[in-house]
Short mmCIF file of N, CA and C in Angstrom, two decimals:
data_model
loop_
_atom_site.label_atom_id
_atom_site.label_comp_id
_atom_site.label_asym_id
_atom_site.label_seq_id
_atom_site.Cartn_x
_atom_site.Cartn_y
_atom_site.Cartn_z
N MET A 25 -10.97 2.23 -15.09
CA MET A 25 -9.91 1.25 -15.22
C MET A 25 -9.54 0.78 -13.81
N PHE A 26 -9.66 -0.50 -13.57
CA PHE A 26 -9.30 -1.06 -12.27
C PHE A 26 -8.13 -2.01 -12.45
N LEU A 27 -7.11 -1.80 -11.67
CA LEU A 27 -5.92 -2.63 -11.75
C LEU A 27 -5.94 -3.71 -10.70
N ASN A 28 -5.43 -4.87 -11.02
CA ASN A 28 -5.26 -5.94 -10.05
C ASN A 28 -3.83 -5.84 -9.53
N ILE A 29 -3.66 -5.08 -8.44
CA ILE A 29 -2.31 -4.79 -7.94
C ILE A 29 -2.08 -5.31 -6.53
N GLU A 30 -3.05 -6.01 -5.97
CA GLU A 30 -2.94 -6.46 -4.59
C GLU A 30 -1.80 -7.44 -4.37
N ASN A 31 -1.45 -8.21 -5.38
CA ASN A 31 -0.42 -9.24 -5.22
C ASN A 31 0.98 -8.75 -5.57
N LEU A 32 1.12 -7.47 -5.92
CA LEU A 32 2.42 -6.93 -6.28
C LEU A 32 3.18 -6.47 -5.04
N THR A 33 4.50 -6.57 -5.11
CA THR A 33 5.33 -6.07 -4.03
C THR A 33 5.46 -4.55 -4.17
N ILE A 34 6.00 -3.92 -3.14
CA ILE A 34 6.17 -2.46 -3.19
C ILE A 34 7.09 -2.09 -4.35
N GLU A 35 8.14 -2.86 -4.57
CA GLU A 35 9.06 -2.58 -5.67
C GLU A 35 8.35 -2.68 -7.02
N GLN A 36 7.51 -3.67 -7.17
CA GLN A 36 6.76 -3.82 -8.42
C GLN A 36 5.76 -2.68 -8.59
N LEU A 37 5.18 -2.23 -7.50
CA LEU A 37 4.25 -1.11 -7.56
C LEU A 37 4.96 0.17 -7.98
N VAL A 38 6.16 0.37 -7.48
CA VAL A 38 6.94 1.56 -7.86
C VAL A 38 7.27 1.49 -9.36
N GLU A 39 7.64 0.32 -9.84
CA GLU A 39 7.89 0.15 -11.27
C GLU A 39 6.64 0.48 -12.09
N LYS A 40 5.50 0.04 -11.59
CA LYS A 40 4.23 0.31 -12.26
C LYS A 40 3.93 1.81 -12.26
N GLN A 41 4.25 2.49 -11.15
CA GLN A 41 4.07 3.94 -11.09
C GLN A 41 4.88 4.63 -12.18
N ILE A 42 6.13 4.24 -12.31
CA ILE A 42 7.02 4.84 -13.32
C ILE A 42 6.45 4.60 -14.72
N GLU A 43 6.02 3.39 -14.96
CA GLU A 43 5.46 3.04 -16.28
C GLU A 43 4.23 3.90 -16.59
N ILE A 44 3.34 4.05 -15.62
CA ILE A 44 2.12 4.82 -15.84
C ILE A 44 2.44 6.30 -16.02
N ARG A 45 3.38 6.81 -15.26
CA ARG A 45 3.76 8.22 -15.43
C ARG A 45 4.31 8.47 -16.82
N GLN A 46 5.09 7.54 -17.33
CA GLN A 46 5.62 7.67 -18.69
C GLN A 46 4.48 7.67 -19.71
N LYS A 47 3.52 6.78 -19.52
CA LYS A 47 2.37 6.73 -20.43
C LYS A 47 1.53 7.99 -20.33
N MET A 48 1.39 8.53 -19.11
CA MET A 48 0.64 9.78 -18.93
C MET A 48 1.31 10.92 -19.67
N ALA A 49 2.62 11.01 -19.55
CA ALA A 49 3.36 12.08 -20.23
C ALA A 49 3.19 11.96 -21.74
N GLN A 50 3.26 10.74 -22.24
CA GLN A 50 3.11 10.51 -23.67
C GLN A 50 1.70 10.89 -24.13
N ALA A 51 0.69 10.48 -23.37
CA ALA A 51 -0.69 10.81 -23.73
C ALA A 51 -0.93 12.32 -23.64
N ALA A 52 -0.34 12.97 -22.66
CA ALA A 52 -0.51 14.42 -22.51
C ALA A 52 0.13 15.15 -23.70
N ARG A 53 1.29 14.69 -24.14
CA ARG A 53 1.96 15.31 -25.30
C ARG A 53 1.10 15.19 -26.56
N MET A 54 0.33 14.11 -26.63
CA MET A 54 -0.52 13.88 -27.80
C MET A 54 -1.88 14.54 -27.65
N GLY A 55 -2.12 15.19 -26.50
CA GLY A 55 -3.39 15.88 -26.29
C GLY A 55 -4.56 14.96 -26.01
N MET A 56 -4.29 13.81 -25.44
CA MET A 56 -5.33 12.81 -25.17
C MET A 56 -5.78 12.93 -23.71
N ALA A 57 -6.78 13.78 -23.48
CA ALA A 57 -7.24 14.05 -22.11
C ALA A 57 -7.91 12.85 -21.46
N GLY A 58 -8.67 12.09 -22.22
CA GLY A 58 -9.38 10.92 -21.66
C GLY A 58 -8.43 9.89 -21.09
N PRO A 59 -7.48 9.42 -21.89
CA PRO A 59 -6.53 8.45 -21.36
C PRO A 59 -5.69 8.99 -20.20
N VAL A 60 -5.39 10.29 -20.23
CA VAL A 60 -4.61 10.87 -19.13
C VAL A 60 -5.38 10.73 -17.83
N SER A 61 -6.68 11.02 -17.85
CA SER A 61 -7.47 10.91 -16.62
C SER A 61 -7.60 9.46 -16.16
N GLN A 62 -7.71 8.53 -17.11
CA GLN A 62 -7.76 7.11 -16.74
C GLN A 62 -6.44 6.67 -16.13
N LEU A 63 -5.36 7.12 -16.71
CA LEU A 63 -4.05 6.78 -16.16
C LEU A 63 -3.84 7.41 -14.79
N GLN A 64 -4.37 8.61 -14.59
CA GLN A 64 -4.27 9.25 -13.27
C GLN A 64 -5.03 8.44 -12.23
N ASN A 65 -6.19 7.91 -12.61
CA ASN A 65 -6.94 7.05 -11.69
C ASN A 65 -6.15 5.80 -11.33
N ALA A 66 -5.51 5.20 -12.32
CA ALA A 66 -4.68 4.02 -12.06
C ALA A 66 -3.52 4.37 -11.15
N LEU A 67 -2.91 5.53 -11.39
CA LEU A 67 -1.79 5.97 -10.56
C LEU A 67 -2.25 6.20 -9.12
N ASP A 68 -3.44 6.76 -8.95
CA ASP A 68 -3.99 6.96 -7.61
C ASP A 68 -4.19 5.63 -6.89
N GLN A 69 -4.69 4.62 -7.61
CA GLN A 69 -4.87 3.29 -7.02
C GLN A 69 -3.54 2.72 -6.57
N ILE A 70 -2.53 2.88 -7.38
CA ILE A 70 -1.21 2.36 -7.03
C ILE A 70 -0.65 3.09 -5.82
N ASN A 71 -0.82 4.40 -5.77
CA ASN A 71 -0.34 5.18 -4.62
C ASN A 71 -0.99 4.71 -3.32
N ILE A 72 -2.28 4.45 -3.37
CA ILE A 72 -2.99 3.96 -2.19
C ILE A 72 -2.45 2.60 -1.77
N GLU A 73 -2.21 1.73 -2.73
CA GLU A 73 -1.70 0.39 -2.43
C GLU A 73 -0.29 0.45 -1.85
N VAL A 74 0.54 1.36 -2.36
CA VAL A 74 1.90 1.52 -1.81
C VAL A 74 1.82 1.97 -0.36
N LYS A 75 0.95 2.94 -0.06
CA LYS A 75 0.80 3.41 1.32
C LYS A 75 0.28 2.31 2.22
N ARG A 76 -0.68 1.53 1.73
CA ARG A 76 -1.26 0.45 2.52
C ARG A 76 -0.21 -0.61 2.84
N LYS A 77 0.55 -1.02 1.84
CA LYS A 77 1.56 -2.05 2.06
C LYS A 77 2.69 -1.54 2.95
N SER A 78 3.05 -0.29 2.81
CA SER A 78 4.08 0.30 3.66
C SER A 78 3.62 0.31 5.12
N ALA A 79 2.37 0.68 5.34
CA ALA A 79 1.84 0.69 6.71
C ALA A 79 1.80 -0.71 7.29
N LEU A 80 1.40 -1.69 6.49
CA LEU A 80 1.38 -3.07 6.96
C LEU A 80 2.77 -3.57 7.31
N GLN A 81 3.76 -3.22 6.49
CA GLN A 81 5.13 -3.61 6.77
C GLN A 81 5.63 -2.97 8.07
N SER A 82 5.24 -1.74 8.30
CA SER A 82 5.65 -1.04 9.52
C SER A 82 5.06 -1.72 10.76
N VAL A 83 3.78 -2.06 10.68
CA VAL A 83 3.12 -2.74 11.80
C VAL A 83 3.75 -4.11 12.04
N GLU A 84 4.03 -4.83 10.98
CA GLU A 84 4.64 -6.15 11.11
C GLU A 84 6.05 -6.05 11.70
N ALA A 85 6.80 -5.05 11.28
CA ALA A 85 8.15 -4.86 11.82
C ALA A 85 8.10 -4.54 13.31
N GLU A 86 7.14 -3.72 13.72
CA GLU A 86 6.99 -3.38 15.14
C GLU A 86 6.59 -4.62 15.94
N ARG A 87 5.72 -5.43 15.37
CA ARG A 87 5.30 -6.67 16.03
C ARG A 87 6.49 -7.62 16.20
N GLU A 88 7.29 -7.78 15.16
CA GLU A 88 8.47 -8.65 15.24
C GLU A 88 9.47 -8.12 16.25
N LYS A 89 9.60 -6.81 16.34
CA LYS A 89 10.52 -6.20 17.31
C LYS A 89 10.08 -6.54 18.73
N LYS A 90 8.77 -6.47 19.00
CA LYS A 90 8.26 -6.81 20.32
C LYS A 90 8.50 -8.28 20.64
N ILE A 91 8.31 -9.13 19.65
CA ILE A 91 8.53 -10.56 19.87
C ILE A 91 10.00 -10.81 20.18
N ASP A 92 10.91 -10.16 19.44
CA ASP A 92 12.35 -10.32 19.68
C ASP A 92 12.75 -9.84 21.07
N GLU A 93 12.04 -8.83 21.58
CA GLU A 93 12.33 -8.31 22.92
C GLU A 93 11.66 -9.13 24.02
N GLY A 94 10.91 -10.15 23.64
CA GLY A 94 10.26 -11.01 24.61
C GLY A 94 8.96 -10.44 25.15
N LYS A 95 8.43 -9.43 24.50
CA LYS A 95 7.17 -8.82 24.93
C LYS A 95 6.01 -9.44 24.16
N ASP A 96 4.82 -9.28 24.72
CA ASP A 96 3.61 -9.74 24.06
C ASP A 96 3.23 -8.74 22.97
N PRO A 97 3.25 -9.13 21.71
CA PRO A 97 2.95 -8.18 20.64
C PRO A 97 1.49 -7.74 20.60
N ASP A 98 0.62 -8.50 21.25
CA ASP A 98 -0.80 -8.18 21.24
C ASP A 98 -1.26 -7.51 22.52
N GLU A 99 -0.34 -7.10 23.37
CA GLU A 99 -0.69 -6.52 24.66
C GLU A 99 -1.55 -5.27 24.52
N ALA A 100 -1.26 -4.44 23.54
CA ALA A 100 -2.00 -3.19 23.37
C ALA A 100 -3.34 -3.40 22.67
N ASP A 101 -3.60 -4.59 22.17
CA ASP A 101 -4.82 -4.86 21.43
C ASP A 101 -5.94 -5.41 22.30
N VAL A 102 -5.86 -5.22 23.61
CA VAL A 102 -6.87 -5.74 24.53
C VAL A 102 -7.96 -4.71 24.73
N LEU A 103 -9.20 -5.14 24.62
CA LEU A 103 -10.34 -4.27 24.84
C LEU A 103 -10.91 -4.60 26.21
N ASN A 104 -10.76 -3.66 27.14
CA ASN A 104 -11.25 -3.84 28.49
C ASN A 104 -12.65 -3.24 28.57
N ILE A 105 -13.65 -4.11 28.80
CA ILE A 105 -15.03 -3.63 28.84
C ILE A 105 -15.59 -3.60 30.27
N GLY A 106 -14.76 -3.82 31.22
CA GLY A 106 -15.21 -3.78 32.60
C GLY A 106 -14.43 -4.75 33.45
N GLU A 107 -14.65 -4.64 34.75
CA GLU A 107 -13.95 -5.52 35.67
C GLU A 107 -14.72 -6.82 35.87
N ILE A 108 -13.97 -7.88 36.10
CA ILE A 108 -14.58 -9.17 36.39
C ILE A 108 -14.69 -9.29 37.90
N GLU A 109 -15.85 -9.61 38.37
CA GLU A 109 -16.07 -9.72 39.82
C GLU A 109 -16.00 -11.12 40.30
#
């Protein structure tokens, strides 16, 4: 089961996590091992997407902070491969 979750916000992803956990609990109570494992895979995908989006937000916030301070936000992203003569 592959979810299309790339366009969801973190809040929407959290809502989706809650929904899937509820479905997992219901399927587990009914003894449905197959659907439980599929739902666990979906939950894992959502967890990865939440971590990815959180990391991106953190990087973007740090970049905006540097811009607000008047610093070059890309200063640390320079690859120095040698001196120019």
